[in-house]
Amino acid sequence: TDDWDVSICLLHAVFGGDCLASDFVDANPGSNSSQSAYDISGLMGFKDAPDGALYEEAKAMFAEQSQRYSVSLETCQSCFQQARLRADRRA
């Protein structure tokens, strides 16, 4: 997900359990991310329509479940505090 911290909070809202700092660690960091630009010129304009549709459906499901369980950045503050996350990470 594009919103890892809130997705972890949602996981705990759905399944329970304590929020732990280790839940929020990127266990597989890579050199590319959606926060850094990468060269897509090699794709020559190719768009993966099935992948795009799957991604959009996953985003819609995340939004639906977030609403169902009343999960948002604001409502996750207690989970973040329990995990002892820095305040600037949660902003």
Tab-separated table of C-alpha atoms in Angstrom:
chain	number	residue	atom	x	y	z
A	1	THR	CA	0.000	0.000	0.000
A	2	ASP	CA	1.015	3.584	-0.414
A	3	ASP	CA	0.129	4.188	3.238
A	4	TRP	CA	2.018	1.516	5.163
A	5	ASP	CA	1.523	2.929	8.670
A	6	VAL	CA	-2.259	3.216	8.313
A	7	SER	CA	-2.427	-0.239	6.709
A	8	ILE	CA	-0.702	-1.709	9.771
A	9	CYS	CA	-3.160	0.142	11.987
A	10	LEU	CA	-6.005	-1.302	9.894
A	11	LEU	CA	-4.552	-4.796	10.295
A	12	HIS	CA	-4.708	-4.365	14.077
A	13	ALA	CA	-8.231	-2.915	13.917
A	14	VAL	CA	-9.408	-5.973	11.985
A	15	PHE	CA	-7.451	-8.745	13.708
A	16	GLY	CA	-6.494	-7.230	17.078
A	17	GLY	CA	-3.177	-7.418	18.858
A	18	ASP	CA	-0.779	-4.816	20.138
A	19	CYS	CA	0.849	-2.322	17.808
A	20	LEU	CA	4.590	-2.944	17.892
A	21	ALA	CA	7.395	-0.806	16.502
A	22	SER	CA	8.562	-3.833	14.487
A	23	ASP	CA	5.220	-3.838	12.637
A	24	PHE	CA	6.161	-0.552	10.999
A	25	VAL	CA	9.690	-1.464	9.872
A	26	ASP	CA	10.381	-1.788	6.154
A	27	ALA	CA	11.873	-5.278	6.205
A	28	ASN	CA	12.748	-5.191	2.515
A	29	PRO	CA	13.930	-1.693	1.591
A	30	GLY	CA	14.920	-1.195	-2.000
A	31	SER	CA	16.587	1.523	-3.999
A	32	ASN	CA	13.382	2.414	-5.898
A	33	SER	CA	10.158	3.605	-4.366
A	34	SER	CA	7.183	5.703	-5.327
A	35	GLN	CA	8.938	8.565	-3.538
A	36	SER	CA	11.874	8.607	-5.929
A	37	ALA	CA	11.798	9.081	-9.668
A	38	TYR	CA	12.929	6.238	-11.848
A	39	ASP	CA	13.476	5.981	-15.557
A	40	ILE	CA	10.445	4.478	-17.266
A	41	SER	CA	11.574	5.376	-20.797
A	42	GLY	CA	12.426	1.720	-21.434
A	43	LEU	CA	8.731	0.916	-21.239
A	44	MET	CA	8.183	2.994	-24.395
A	45	GLY	CA	4.722	4.062	-23.240
A	46	PHE	CA	3.585	0.551	-22.251
A	47	LYS	CA	0.770	0.512	-19.691
A	48	ASP	CA	-0.058	-2.720	-17.871
A	49	ALA	CA	-3.854	-2.447	-17.843
A	50	PRO	CA	-4.515	-5.578	-15.729
A	51	ASP	CA	-1.961	-4.468	-13.145
A	52	GLY	CA	-3.456	-0.981	-13.075
A	53	ALA	CA	-6.953	-2.393	-12.594
A	54	LEU	CA	-5.731	-4.650	-9.776
A	55	TYR	CA	-3.990	-1.729	-8.085
A	56	GLU	CA	-7.121	0.434	-8.299
A	57	GLU	CA	-9.242	-2.388	-6.840
A	58	ALA	CA	-6.777	-2.855	-3.970
A	59	LYS	CA	-6.916	0.890	-3.230
A	60	ALA	CA	-10.717	0.778	-3.241
A	61	MET	CA	-10.729	-2.215	-0.871
A	62	PHE	CA	-8.303	-0.429	1.454
A	63	ALA	CA	-10.525	2.658	1.497
A	64	GLU	CA	-13.637	0.547	2.110
A	65	GLN	CA	-12.066	-1.390	4.973
A	66	SER	CA	-10.591	1.788	6.465
A	67	GLN	CA	-14.069	3.315	6.523
A	68	ARG	CA	-15.673	0.129	7.847
A	69	TYR	CA	-13.270	-0.031	10.793
A	70	SER	CA	-13.041	3.770	11.256
A	71	VAL	CA	-9.322	3.776	10.527
A	72	SER	CA	-7.540	6.940	9.477
A	73	LEU	CA	-4.300	8.735	10.233
A	74	GLU	CA	-6.126	10.516	13.045
A	75	THR	CA	-7.707	7.395	14.583
A	76	CYS	CA	-4.418	5.483	14.389
A	77	GLN	CA	-2.621	7.809	16.802
A	78	SER	CA	-3.109	5.464	19.770
A	79	CYS	CA	-1.639	2.558	17.762
A	80	PHE	CA	1.318	4.720	16.750
A	81	GLN	CA	1.837	5.809	20.353
A	82	GLN	CA	1.654	2.215	21.557
A	83	ALA	CA	4.356	1.318	19.031
A	84	ARG	CA	6.332	4.351	20.215
A	85	LEU	CA	6.655	5.829	16.733
A	86	ARG	CA	8.150	9.290	16.424
A	87	ALA	CA	5.554	12.011	16.058
A	88	ASP	CA	7.102	13.312	12.797
A	89	ARG	CA	6.655	9.896	11.193
A	90	ARG	CA	2.942	9.995	11.942
A	91	ALA	CA	2.278	13.444	10.519
